[in-house]
Amino acid sequence: MTTAYQGQLSLKDIAELAGVGRPAVSNWRARNENFPSPVEDSPPRRPLFHFDEIVGWLEKEGLLPDDWKTKATNVLVSAAINPLTTNSGDNTGAAKVALAVLAAYKNASENRYDFLPDASDIHASLEQFLKSLVPNIISSAQLEALGESITSIPTAALVTLVHGLARINDDSYGTAAQMIVEVLFGNAGRSVFGHHTTSTAASTLMINAASTTTEAGATVFDPTCGLSGVLLGVGSRVDDSTVIGNDLNPDSVSISMLRAYLDGVEASFTVSDLLVNDPQPGLQADTIVSEPPFSLRLGSEQFESVAESVNALLGVKIPPTVAGDVAFLTYPISHLSSEGRAYVLTAPSLCSHPRLDEFRQKLVARGMVEAIVQLPQKLLTTTSIATTLWVLRAPDQSGNPAPVLLADASNTESPEEHIAEWLTAMRNGKTTTIPTGSLSLAEMVTTGSNLLPSQVLAQAPSSEELLDDFNDAWADLSTTADSIKAVLPTGKPEAGEIPTASSTESITKIESIARVSTRSWANDEKRPDDTISAQLATRRKNKNPVEVFIKTDAQTLLPGDIIVPLMAPAPAWVFGNEEGKWVAPPHAFVLRVKDDSFLPAYLVACINAPFNAYDDGTRIPRRRLSEIKIPLLDIAEQKKVVDVIEPLQQLSQQAEQLAAQSEASTSAVANLIYFGADI
């Protein structure tokens, strides 16, 4: 007899299941005593609830949509694997087991419900059930490794996984597999597997780009396939394709094999270090896609192998420091068919590294580079590193290579949605929505071998622009210089006119100064239910604010509040009269004067004064409010101090502006020297 299914849902999952927003679910939970209780021992900040209890409650309350089963794949998968995310420290093993269970269910077809064991024999029964995957889907060695992962998963989590995944519809296995990978590897970024997250903008961009030249019957190859999101994405779009993947990591390949089966894509995989042992020595592929690791440091054996292959291909020597990047860029070229294309994602340094001038010239001279697209930062998961997409082809034997097509998408949003449009337009000689152009071998010889699109495509300013910049810069400089004259003190105050204090007090002990808490949440999913939006004063004078969420009854900043950054080098400042609700940055103290005994401007001057400089021995010391001393003056004396200090502060701000405008004027003069021959 099987146990009742106890899949677990988060608040977000429940909202998706019911077709409402997360706050609505929180309201149901708060206002209905019969709302199901969280699973025992689930995280308090991310409570989980039993799947069947939630479905039963929603159905009883008339809140369960009629068509929920047709849209419930994501929720069903979440319910099945949520316990794994909290109980297993081995996401790799958990992913392999989850995908293998799905694959076994697909392989068993309509008989899959015959396998729903009790907790008493779940581990042994599952290992026996998964033997059906050998040898057509995975190998016996991979099955043995699966057995080790199964034993490491707690019984309750394994029961939930097995029973939950049995509910996935026959036509949803591929979607379920993708979600398992996203949930278990979504924040892994670039790691030992290469790219864990298969739904990132980068992977979508690669799929859309490669699809522009991949036709029916094509051979598609990924030499650094990772978990094969890109490889299978391209292969699934093409009829009668031959799909081949390779990766250095055996676990990565195991997951890829299971995903291929679940996606319905026939594919073969190898495990090999392509830098020393070519896994496909005779392959000539029509499409090659690759998201290799960046800046990989090579061992001596790897470097010798790479140096030899690059020299054979181009007749050039390469420096060891960039040999890894060069190897991953050139390897696909030797495996392309005559009309094939390779799409390789690299760091921008390959386009401009000074020690690769000859390397780039040889690539272009032999017609191996069709296009380079410079992409925006933060395209990859968990890193802001910039990237470029190289579109490569087999060597041109004509001796008259076509110019390299260049596109600068570094300042665009969602390039993955437009990459196919850009590449198609560039190939057809049409204009695009981003800066594009081309560079011939002759131009490279005369102007240098830099292939970074943003630099090659940079337009020289026109005569009108040069003159406008020159005149505007000097006009701004003159205006600021005049305004400085207006705030210059007319004379030095006498030292005897500056009030002096006979005593000081710690700012934390002054009763008329209170500390204010303005806690906020930037993450919409983790914020409490009774919150509203507010702005966050992230920098002095509220520059570059961002929207956050605060409790409905939370304190917000008032004019005159003092913002004291936690980091000692950053100056304190007085919050002004800004419209809307504002809260302080997360790493700052907020002080408020409760009566008229202190002027906020005076307190800020004291906090920023040298006598309150603080050093705790670290590189960037952190302030302690208890260490801040305030000289005690009456309000009239404080006003005298502020009257002296405020013009000096204004002068300092004007001086900063003057320095920036002086630099702009200097640049305008330099540009006239360089570009102004036609004026």
CSV table of C-alpha atoms in Angstrom, one decimal, residues 162-609:
chain,number,residue,atom,x,y,z
A,162,VAL,CA,9.1,9.7,-6.3
A,163,HIS,CA,5.4,10.2,-5.6
A,164,GLY,CA,5.4,13.8,-6.8
A,165,LEU,CA,7.1,13.3,-10.1
A,166,ALA,CA,4.7,10.5,-10.9
A,167,ARG,CA,2.0,13.2,-11.4
A,168,ILE,CA,3.8,14.9,-14.3
A,169,ASN,CA,1.9,14.7,-17.6
A,170,ASP,CA,3.4,12.6,-20.4
A,171,ASP,CA,4.0,15.7,-22.6
A,172,SER,CA,5.6,17.7,-19.8
A,173,TYR,CA,8.8,15.7,-19.1
A,174,GLY,CA,11.1,18.2,-20.9
A,175,THR,CA,9.6,21.2,-19.1
A,176,ALA,CA,9.9,19.4,-15.8
A,177,ALA,CA,13.5,18.5,-16.5
A,178,GLN,CA,14.4,22.1,-17.3
A,179,MET,CA,12.7,23.3,-14.1
A,180,ILE,CA,14.6,20.7,-12.0
A,181,VAL,CA,17.9,22.0,-13.4
A,182,GLU,CA,16.9,25.7,-12.9
A,183,VAL,CA,15.8,25.1,-9.2
A,184,LEU,CA,18.8,23.1,-8.2
A,185,PHE,CA,21.5,25.0,-10.2
A,186,GLY,CA,19.8,28.4,-10.7
A,187,ASN,CA,22.4,30.3,-8.6
A,188,ALA,CA,25.4,28.2,-9.4
A,189,GLY,CA,26.7,30.4,-12.2
A,190,ARG,CA,29.9,29.4,-14.0
A,191,SER,CA,31.2,26.5,-12.0
A,192,VAL,CA,32.7,23.1,-12.5
A,193,PHE,CA,29.9,22.2,-14.9
A,194,GLY,CA,30.4,25.3,-17.0
A,195,HIS,CA,26.9,26.7,-17.1
A,196,HIS,CA,24.4,25.2,-14.8
A,197,THR,CA,21.5,27.6,-15.5
A,198,THR,CA,20.1,26.7,-18.9
A,199,SER,CA,17.4,29.4,-19.0
A,200,THR,CA,19.7,32.4,-18.7
A,201,ALA,CA,19.7,35.2,-21.2
A,202,ALA,CA,23.1,34.0,-22.4
A,203,SER,CA,21.8,30.5,-23.2
A,204,THR,CA,18.7,31.9,-24.9
A,205,LEU,CA,20.9,34.3,-26.9
A,206,MET,CA,23.1,31.4,-28.0
A,207,ILE,CA,20.1,29.3,-29.1
A,208,ASN,CA,18.6,32.1,-31.1
A,209,ALA,CA,21.9,33.1,-32.7
A,210,ALA,CA,22.7,29.5,-33.8
A,211,SER,CA,19.2,28.9,-35.1
A,212,THR,CA,19.8,31.5,-37.8
A,213,THR,CA,22.1,29.2,-39.7
A,214,THR,CA,21.0,25.7,-38.5
A,215,GLU,CA,18.9,23.8,-41.0
A,216,ALA,CA,17.2,20.4,-41.1
A,217,GLY,CA,19.5,17.5,-41.0
A,218,ALA,CA,22.3,19.5,-39.4
A,219,THR,CA,25.0,18.1,-37.1
A,220,VAL,CA,25.0,20.2,-33.9
A,221,PHE,CA,28.0,19.9,-31.6
A,222,ASP,CA,28.9,21.5,-28.2
A,223,PRO,CA,32.4,20.7,-27.0
A,224,THR,CA,31.8,22.3,-23.6
A,225,CYS,CA,28.2,21.4,-23.2
A,226,GLY,CA,27.8,21.7,-19.4
A,227,LEU,CA,24.2,20.6,-18.7
A,228,SER,CA,23.4,21.0,-22.4
A,229,GLY,CA,20.7,23.7,-22.2
A,230,VAL,CA,22.1,25.4,-25.4
A,231,LEU,CA,22.9,22.2,-27.2
A,232,LEU,CA,19.5,20.6,-26.7
A,233,GLY,CA,17.8,24.0,-27.3
A,234,VAL,CA,19.3,24.2,-30.8
A,235,GLY,CA,18.9,20.5,-31.5
A,236,SER,CA,15.2,20.6,-30.6
A,237,ARG,CA,14.5,23.3,-33.2
A,238,VAL,CA,15.9,21.3,-36.1
A,239,ASP,CA,14.4,18.2,-37.7
A,240,ASP,CA,16.6,15.1,-38.2
A,241,SER,CA,19.5,16.7,-36.4
A,242,THR,CA,22.6,14.9,-35.1
A,243,VAL,CA,23.3,16.2,-31.7
A,244,ILE,CA,26.7,15.7,-30.0
A,245,GLY,CA,27.9,16.9,-26.7
A,246,ASN,CA,31.1,16.8,-24.7
A,247,ASP,CA,32.2,17.9,-21.3
A,248,LEU,CA,35.1,17.4,-18.9
A,249,ASN,CA,32.8,16.6,-16.0
A,250,PRO,CA,31.1,13.1,-15.9
A,251,ASP,CA,28.2,14.3,-13.7
A,252,SER,CA,27.5,17.1,-16.2
A,253,VAL,CA,27.4,14.5,-19.0
A,254,SER,CA,25.1,12.2,-17.0
A,255,ILE,CA,22.6,15.0,-16.4
A,256,SER,CA,22.9,16.0,-20.1
A,257,MET,CA,22.0,12.4,-21.2
A,258,LEU,CA,19.0,12.3,-19.0
A,259,ARG,CA,17.8,15.7,-20.2
A,260,ALA,CA,18.2,14.7,-23.8
A,261,TYR,CA,16.0,11.7,-23.3
A,262,LEU,CA,13.4,13.8,-21.4
A,263,ASP,CA,13.4,16.5,-24.1
A,264,GLY,CA,13.0,13.9,-26.8
A,265,VAL,CA,16.2,14.8,-28.5
A,266,GLU,CA,18.5,12.0,-29.7
A,267,ALA,CA,22.0,12.9,-28.7
A,268,SER,CA,25.3,11.3,-27.9
A,269,PHE,CA,27.9,12.5,-25.4
A,270,THR,CA,31.5,12.1,-24.5
A,271,VAL,CA,33.6,12.9,-21.4
A,272,SER,CA,36.9,14.3,-22.4
A,273,ASP,CA,39.3,17.2,-21.8
A,274,LEU,CA,39.3,18.6,-25.3
A,275,LEU,CA,42.5,20.6,-24.6
A,276,VAL,CA,44.6,17.4,-24.6
A,277,ASN,CA,42.3,14.7,-26.1
A,278,ASP,CA,40.0,15.7,-28.9
A,279,PRO,CA,36.7,13.8,-28.3
A,280,GLN,CA,35.6,14.2,-32.0
A,281,PRO,CA,38.8,14.1,-34.1
A,282,GLY,CA,37.0,13.5,-37.5
A,283,LEU,CA,33.9,15.5,-36.9
A,284,GLN,CA,32.8,18.2,-39.3
A,285,ALA,CA,29.7,19.9,-37.8
A,286,ASP,CA,27.3,22.3,-39.4
A,287,THR,CA,26.6,24.2,-36.1
A,288,ILE,CA,28.9,24.4,-33.1
A,289,VAL,CA,27.8,26.2,-29.9
A,290,SER,CA,30.1,26.8,-26.9
A,291,GLU,CA,29.9,28.7,-23.6
A,292,PRO,CA,33.4,27.8,-22.3
A,293,PRO,CA,35.0,28.9,-19.0
A,294,PHE,CA,36.8,32.2,-19.1
A,295,SER,CA,40.5,32.8,-18.3
A,296,LEU,CA,41.2,29.1,-17.6
A,297,ARG,CA,44.8,28.6,-16.5
A,298,LEU,CA,46.3,25.6,-18.3
A,299,GLY,CA,48.6,23.0,-17.0
A,300,SER,CA,51.9,22.3,-18.9
A,301,GLU,CA,50.4,19.3,-20.8
A,302,GLN,CA,47.3,21.3,-21.8
A,303,PHE,CA,49.4,24.3,-22.9
A,304,GLU,CA,51.7,22.3,-25.0
A,305,SER,CA,48.7,20.6,-26.8
A,306,VAL,CA,46.9,24.0,-27.3
A,307,ALA,CA,50.1,25.7,-28.6
A,308,GLU,CA,50.7,22.9,-31.1
A,309,SER,CA,47.1,23.0,-32.4
A,310,VAL,CA,46.9,26.8,-32.7
A,311,ASN,CA,50.3,26.8,-34.5
A,312,ALA,CA,49.1,24.2,-36.9
A,313,LEU,CA,45.9,26.1,-37.6
A,314,LEU,CA,47.3,29.7,-37.8
A,315,GLY,CA,51.1,29.5,-37.7
A,316,VAL,CA,51.3,31.7,-34.6
A,317,LYS,CA,52.6,31.4,-31.0
A,318,ILE,CA,50.3,32.3,-28.1
A,319,PRO,CA,51.1,33.5,-24.6
A,320,PRO,CA,50.3,31.0,-21.8
A,321,THR,CA,48.2,33.6,-19.9
A,322,VAL,CA,45.5,33.6,-22.5
A,323,ALA,CA,46.0,30.1,-24.0
A,324,GLY,CA,42.8,28.7,-22.5
A,325,ASP,CA,40.6,31.4,-24.1
A,326,VAL,CA,42.4,31.0,-27.4
A,327,ALA,CA,41.9,27.2,-27.3
A,328,PHE,CA,38.2,27.3,-26.7
A,329,LEU,CA,37.8,29.9,-29.5
A,330,THR,CA,39.9,28.0,-32.1
A,331,TYR,CA,38.9,24.4,-31.3
A,332,PRO,CA,35.4,24.7,-33.1
A,333,ILE,CA,37.0,26.1,-36.3
A,334,SER,CA,38.8,22.8,-37.0
A,335,HIS,CA,35.5,20.9,-36.7
A,336,LEU,CA,33.3,23.0,-38.9
A,337,SER,CA,31.9,21.8,-42.3
A,338,SER,CA,32.6,24.1,-45.3
A,339,GLU,CA,29.4,26.0,-44.8
A,340,GLY,CA,29.2,25.6,-41.0
A,341,ARG,CA,29.1,28.2,-38.3
A,342,ALA,CA,30.4,28.2,-34.7
A,343,TYR,CA,28.9,30.5,-32.0
A,344,VAL,CA,31.3,31.0,-29.1
A,345,LEU,CA,30.7,33.2,-26.1
A,346,THR,CA,34.0,34.7,-24.8
A,347,ALA,CA,35.3,37.5,-22.6
A,348,PRO,CA,36.0,40.8,-24.6
A,349,SER,CA,39.8,40.5,-23.9
A,350,LEU,CA,40.2,38.2,-26.9
A,351,CYS,CA,39.1,41.1,-29.1
A,352,SER,CA,41.8,43.5,-27.9
A,353,HIS,CA,44.5,41.7,-25.9
A,354,PRO,CA,47.8,43.3,-27.2
A,355,ARG,CA,49.7,40.0,-27.3
A,356,LEU,CA,47.1,38.5,-29.6
A,357,ASP,CA,47.4,41.0,-32.5
A,358,GLU,CA,49.0,38.5,-34.9
A,359,PHE,CA,46.5,35.8,-33.8
A,360,ARG,CA,43.5,38.0,-34.7
A,361,GLN,CA,45.0,39.1,-38.0
A,362,LYS,CA,45.6,35.5,-39.0
A,363,LEU,CA,42.0,34.6,-38.1
A,364,VAL,CA,40.7,37.4,-40.3
A,365,ALA,CA,43.2,36.7,-43.1
A,366,ARG,CA,41.9,33.1,-43.4
A,367,GLY,CA,38.3,34.2,-43.3
A,368,MET,CA,37.5,32.4,-40.0
A,369,VAL,CA,35.6,35.3,-38.3
A,370,GLU,CA,32.2,36.1,-39.8
A,371,ALA,CA,30.9,38.4,-37.0
A,372,ILE,CA,31.6,39.7,-33.5
A,373,VAL,CA,28.8,41.0,-31.3
A,374,GLN,CA,29.7,42.9,-28.1
A,375,LEU,CA,27.1,42.2,-25.4
A,376,PRO,CA,26.1,44.0,-22.3
A,377,GLN,CA,27.4,43.3,-18.8
A,378,LYS,CA,25.4,41.0,-16.4
A,379,LEU,CA,24.3,38.8,-19.3
A,380,LEU,CA,25.6,35.8,-17.3
A,381,THR,CA,24.2,34.5,-14.1
A,382,THR,CA,25.7,35.7,-10.8
A,383,THR,CA,28.4,37.8,-12.5
A,384,SER,CA,28.6,41.2,-14.2
A,385,ILE,CA,31.5,40.2,-16.5
A,386,ALA,CA,31.1,41.5,-20.0
A,387,THR,CA,30.9,39.1,-23.0
A,388,THR,CA,31.3,38.9,-26.7
A,389,LEU,CA,29.7,36.5,-29.2
A,390,TRP,CA,32.1,35.3,-32.0
A,391,VAL,CA,30.5,33.8,-35.1
A,392,LEU,CA,33.2,31.6,-36.8
A,393,ARG,CA,33.5,29.7,-40.0
A,394,ALA,CA,35.8,27.2,-41.7
A,395,PRO,CA,39.0,28.6,-43.3
A,396,ASP,CA,38.4,30.5,-46.6
A,397,GLN,CA,40.6,29.1,-49.3
A,398,SER,CA,39.9,31.9,-51.8
A,399,GLY,CA,42.6,34.3,-50.5
A,400,ASN,CA,40.1,37.1,-50.4
A,401,PRO,CA,38.4,37.0,-47.0
A,402,ALA,CA,35.2,38.9,-46.4
A,403,PRO,CA,35.3,41.7,-43.9
A,404,VAL,CA,34.4,41.0,-40.2
A,405,LEU,CA,30.9,42.1,-39.3
A,406,LEU,CA,30.8,44.0,-36.0
A,407,ALA,CA,27.9,45.0,-33.8
A,408,ASP,CA,28.0,46.9,-30.5
A,409,ALA,CA,25.1,45.7,-28.3
A,410,SER,CA,26.9,46.6,-25.1
A,411,ASN,CA,24.2,49.2,-24.1
A,412,THR,CA,21.1,47.3,-25.1
A,413,GLU,CA,18.5,45.5,-23.0
A,414,SER,CA,17.4,41.9,-23.7
A,415,PRO,CA,19.9,41.2,-26.5
A,416,GLU,CA,18.8,37.6,-26.5
A,417,GLU,CA,15.5,38.7,-28.0
A,418,HIS,CA,17.1,40.6,-30.9
A,419,ILE,CA,20.3,38.6,-31.7
A,420,ALA,CA,18.8,36.7,-34.6
A,421,GLU,CA,17.4,39.9,-36.1
A,422,TRP,CA,20.8,41.6,-35.8
A,423,LEU,CA,22.8,38.8,-37.3
A,424,THR,CA,20.3,38.4,-40.2
A,425,ALA,CA,20.3,42.1,-41.0
A,426,MET,CA,24.1,42.3,-40.9
A,427,ARG,CA,24.5,39.3,-43.2
A,428,ASN,CA,22.1,41.0,-45.7
A,429,GLY,CA,23.8,44.4,-45.5
A,430,LYS,CA,20.8,46.1,-43.8
A,431,THR,CA,20.8,48.5,-40.9
A,432,THR,CA,20.0,47.5,-37.4
A,433,THR,CA,18.8,49.1,-34.1
A,434,ILE,CA,22.4,49.0,-32.8
A,435,PRO,CA,25.7,50.3,-34.1
A,436,THR,CA,27.1,48.0,-36.7
A,437,GLY,CA,29.8,48.0,-39.3
A,438,SER,CA,32.6,45.9,-40.8
A,439,LEU,CA,36.4,45.7,-40.7
A,440,SER,CA,38.6,44.4,-43.5
A,441,LEU,CA,42.0,42.8,-43.3
A,442,ALA,CA,43.5,45.8,-44.9
A,443,GLU,CA,42.0,48.1,-42.3
A,444,MET,CA,43.3,45.9,-39.6
A,445,VAL,CA,46.8,46.1,-41.0
A,446,THR,CA,46.7,49.9,-41.2
A,447,THR,CA,44.7,50.7,-38.0
A,448,GLY,CA,45.5,47.8,-35.7
A,449,SER,CA,44.1,44.5,-34.9
A,450,ASN,CA,41.6,45.6,-32.2
A,451,LEU,CA,38.2,43.8,-33.0
A,452,LEU,CA,36.2,45.1,-30.0
A,453,PRO,CA,33.1,46.5,-31.6
A,454,SER,CA,32.6,49.4,-29.2
A,455,GLN,CA,36.0,50.7,-30.0
A,456,VAL,CA,36.1,50.0,-33.8
A,457,LEU,CA,32.7,51.4,-34.3
A,458,ALA,CA,33.2,54.5,-32.2
A,459,GLN,CA,32.4,57.6,-34.4
A,460,ALA,CA,34.7,60.5,-34.5
A,461,PRO,CA,32.9,63.7,-33.4
A,462,SER,CA,31.8,66.1,-36.1
A,463,SER,CA,33.1,69.7,-36.4
A,464,GLU,CA,29.8,71.0,-35.0
A,465,GLU,CA,30.0,68.6,-32.0
A,466,LEU,CA,33.6,69.5,-31.3
A,467,LEU,CA,32.8,73.2,-31.2
A,468,ASP,CA,29.6,72.7,-29.2
A,469,ASP,CA,31.4,70.6,-26.6
A,470,PHE,CA,34.3,73.2,-26.4
A,471,ASN,CA,32.0,76.2,-26.0
A,472,ASP,CA,29.6,74.4,-23.6
A,473,ALA,CA,32.5,73.2,-21.4
A,474,TRP,CA,34.0,76.7,-21.1
A,475,ALA,CA,30.6,78.3,-20.5
A,476,ASP,CA,29.8,75.9,-17.7
A,477,LEU,CA,33.3,76.4,-16.2
A,478,SER,CA,32.8,80.2,-16.3
A,479,THR,CA,29.4,79.9,-14.6
A,480,THR,CA,30.7,77.8,-11.8
A,481,ALA,CA,33.7,80.1,-11.3
A,482,ASP,CA,31.3,83.0,-11.0
A,483,SER,CA,29.1,81.2,-8.5
A,484,ILE,CA,32.1,80.3,-6.4
A,485,LYS,CA,32.8,84.0,-6.0
A,486,ALA,CA,29.3,84.4,-4.6
A,487,VAL,CA,29.9,81.9,-1.8
A,488,LEU,CA,33.5,82.8,-1.0
A,489,PRO,CA,33.7,84.0,2.6
A,490,THR,CA,34.3,87.8,2.7
A,491,GLY,CA,36.8,87.4,5.4
A,492,LYS,CA,38.4,85.0,7.8
A,493,PRO,CA,36.4,84.9,11.1
A,494,GLU,CA,38.4,85.8,14.2
A,495,ALA,CA,39.3,82.7,16.2
A,496,GLY,CA,37.8,84.2,19.3
A,497,GLU,CA,34.4,84.4,17.4
A,498,ILE,CA,34.2,80.7,17.0
A,499,PRO,CA,32.3,79.2,20.0
A,500,THR,CA,34.2,76.6,22.0
A,501,ALA,CA,32.7,73.9,24.2
A,502,SER,CA,33.6,73.2,27.8
A,503,SER,CA,32.3,69.6,27.6
A,504,THR,CA,31.3,66.9,25.1
A,505,GLU,CA,28.9,64.0,25.2
A,506,SER,CA,28.6,60.7,23.4
A,507,ILE,CA,25.8,61.1,20.8
A,508,THR,CA,24.1,58.0,22.1
A,509,LYS,CA,23.7,59.6,25.5
A,510,ILE,CA,22.1,62.8,24.4
A,511,GLU,CA,18.4,62.3,25.2
A,512,SER,CA,17.2,64.7,22.5
A,513,ILE,CA,18.7,62.6,19.8
A,514,ALA,CA,16.9,59.4,18.9
A,515,ARG,CA,18.0,56.6,16.7
A,516,VAL,CA,15.3,55.7,14.0
A,517,SER,CA,14.9,52.3,12.4
A,518,THR,CA,13.8,52.2,8.7
A,519,ARG,CA,14.1,48.6,7.7
A,520,SER,CA,13.3,47.7,4.1
A,521,TRP,CA,13.1,44.7,1.8
A,522,ALA,CA,14.3,44.8,-1.8
A,523,ASN,CA,13.2,41.3,-2.6
A,524,ASP,CA,9.5,41.2,-3.5
A,525,GLU,CA,9.3,37.4,-2.7
A,526,LYS,CA,10.7,37.7,0.8
A,527,ARG,CA,9.0,40.9,1.9
A,528,PRO,CA,6.3,40.7,4.6
A,529,ASP,CA,2.7,40.8,3.5
A,530,ASP,CA,1.7,44.2,5.1
A,531,THR,CA,4.3,46.2,3.1
A,532,ILE,CA,4.1,49.2,0.8
A,533,SER,CA,6.7,50.6,-1.6
A,534,ALA,CA,9.1,53.3,-0.7
A,535,GLN,CA,12.3,54.8,-2.0
A,536,LEU,CA,15.8,54.0,-0.7
A,537,ALA,CA,18.2,56.9,-0.3
A,538,THR,CA,21.2,55.0,-1.6
A,539,ARG,CA,23.6,57.9,-1.8
A,540,ARG,CA,24.0,61.4,-0.4
A,541,LYS,CA,21.3,63.8,-1.6
A,542,ASN,CA,19.1,60.9,-2.7
A,543,LYS,CA,21.0,60.3,-6.0
A,544,ASN,CA,20.0,57.1,-7.8
A,545,PRO,CA,17.2,56.0,-5.5
A,546,VAL,CA,15.7,52.5,-5.9
A,547,GLU,CA,12.3,51.2,-4.9
A,548,VAL,CA,12.1,48.9,-1.8
A,549,PHE,CA,9.3,47.7,0.4
A,550,ILE,CA,8.6,48.7,4.0
A,551,LYS,CA,6.0,47.8,6.6
A,552,THR,CA,2.8,49.9,6.4
A,553,ASP,CA,3.5,51.3,9.9
A,554,ALA,CA,7.2,51.7,9.5
A,555,GLN,CA,9.0,54.9,10.2
A,556,THR,CA,10.3,56.8,7.2
A,557,LEU,CA,12.8,59.6,6.8
A,558,LEU,CA,11.7,63.1,7.8
A,559,PRO,CA,13.4,66.4,6.8
A,560,GLY,CA,16.3,67.0,9.1
A,561,ASP,CA,17.0,63.4,9.8
A,562,ILE,CA,20.7,62.6,9.9
A,563,ILE,CA,22.0,59.8,7.8
A,564,VAL,CA,25.3,58.3,9.2
A,565,PRO,CA,26.9,55.7,6.9
A,566,LEU,CA,28.2,52.6,8.8
A,567,MET,CA,31.5,52.9,6.9
A,568,ALA,CA,33.6,55.6,8.6
A,569,PRO,CA,35.1,57.2,5.5
A,570,ALA,CA,31.7,58.1,4.1
A,571,PRO,CA,30.4,61.5,5.4
A,572,ALA,CA,27.1,61.9,7.3
A,573,TRP,CA,24.5,64.2,5.8
A,574,VAL,CA,21.1,65.8,6.5
A,575,PHE,CA,18.0,64.4,4.7
A,576,GLY,CA,16.1,67.1,2.8
A,577,ASN,CA,12.5,67.7,2.1
A,578,GLU,CA,11.9,65.0,-0.6
A,579,GLU,CA,8.5,64.0,-1.9
A,580,GLY,CA,7.3,60.5,-1.2
A,581,LYS,CA,8.3,57.9,1.4
A,582,TRP,CA,12.0,57.4,1.9
A,583,VAL,CA,14.1,55.0,4.0
A,584,ALA,CA,17.8,55.0,4.7
A,585,PRO,CA,20.3,52.7,3.0
A,586,PRO,CA,20.7,49.3,4.8
A,587,HIS,CA,24.2,50.1,6.0
A,588,ALA,CA,23.5,53.4,7.7
A,589,PHE,CA,22.3,54.8,11.1
A,590,VAL,CA,19.4,57.3,11.1
A,591,LEU,CA,19.4,59.9,13.9
A,592,ARG,CA,16.5,62.3,14.6
A,593,VAL,CA,16.6,65.4,16.8
A,594,LYS,CA,13.4,65.3,19.0
A,595,ASP,CA,13.4,69.0,20.0
A,596,ASP,CA,15.1,72.3,19.3
A,597,SER,CA,18.2,71.7,21.4
A,598,PHE,CA,20.4,70.8,18.4
A,599,LEU,CA,20.7,71.9,14.8
A,600,PRO,CA,21.0,68.8,12.4
A,601,ALA,CA,23.6,70.7,10.4
A,602,TYR,CA,25.7,71.3,13.5
A,603,LEU,CA,25.5,67.6,14.4
A,604,VAL,CA,26.6,66.5,10.9
A,605,ALA,CA,29.6,68.9,11.1
A,606,CYS,CA,30.6,67.3,14.4
A,607,ILE,CA,30.1,63.7,13.1
A,608,ASN,CA,32.3,64.4,10.1
A,609,ALA,CA,34.9,66.3,12.1
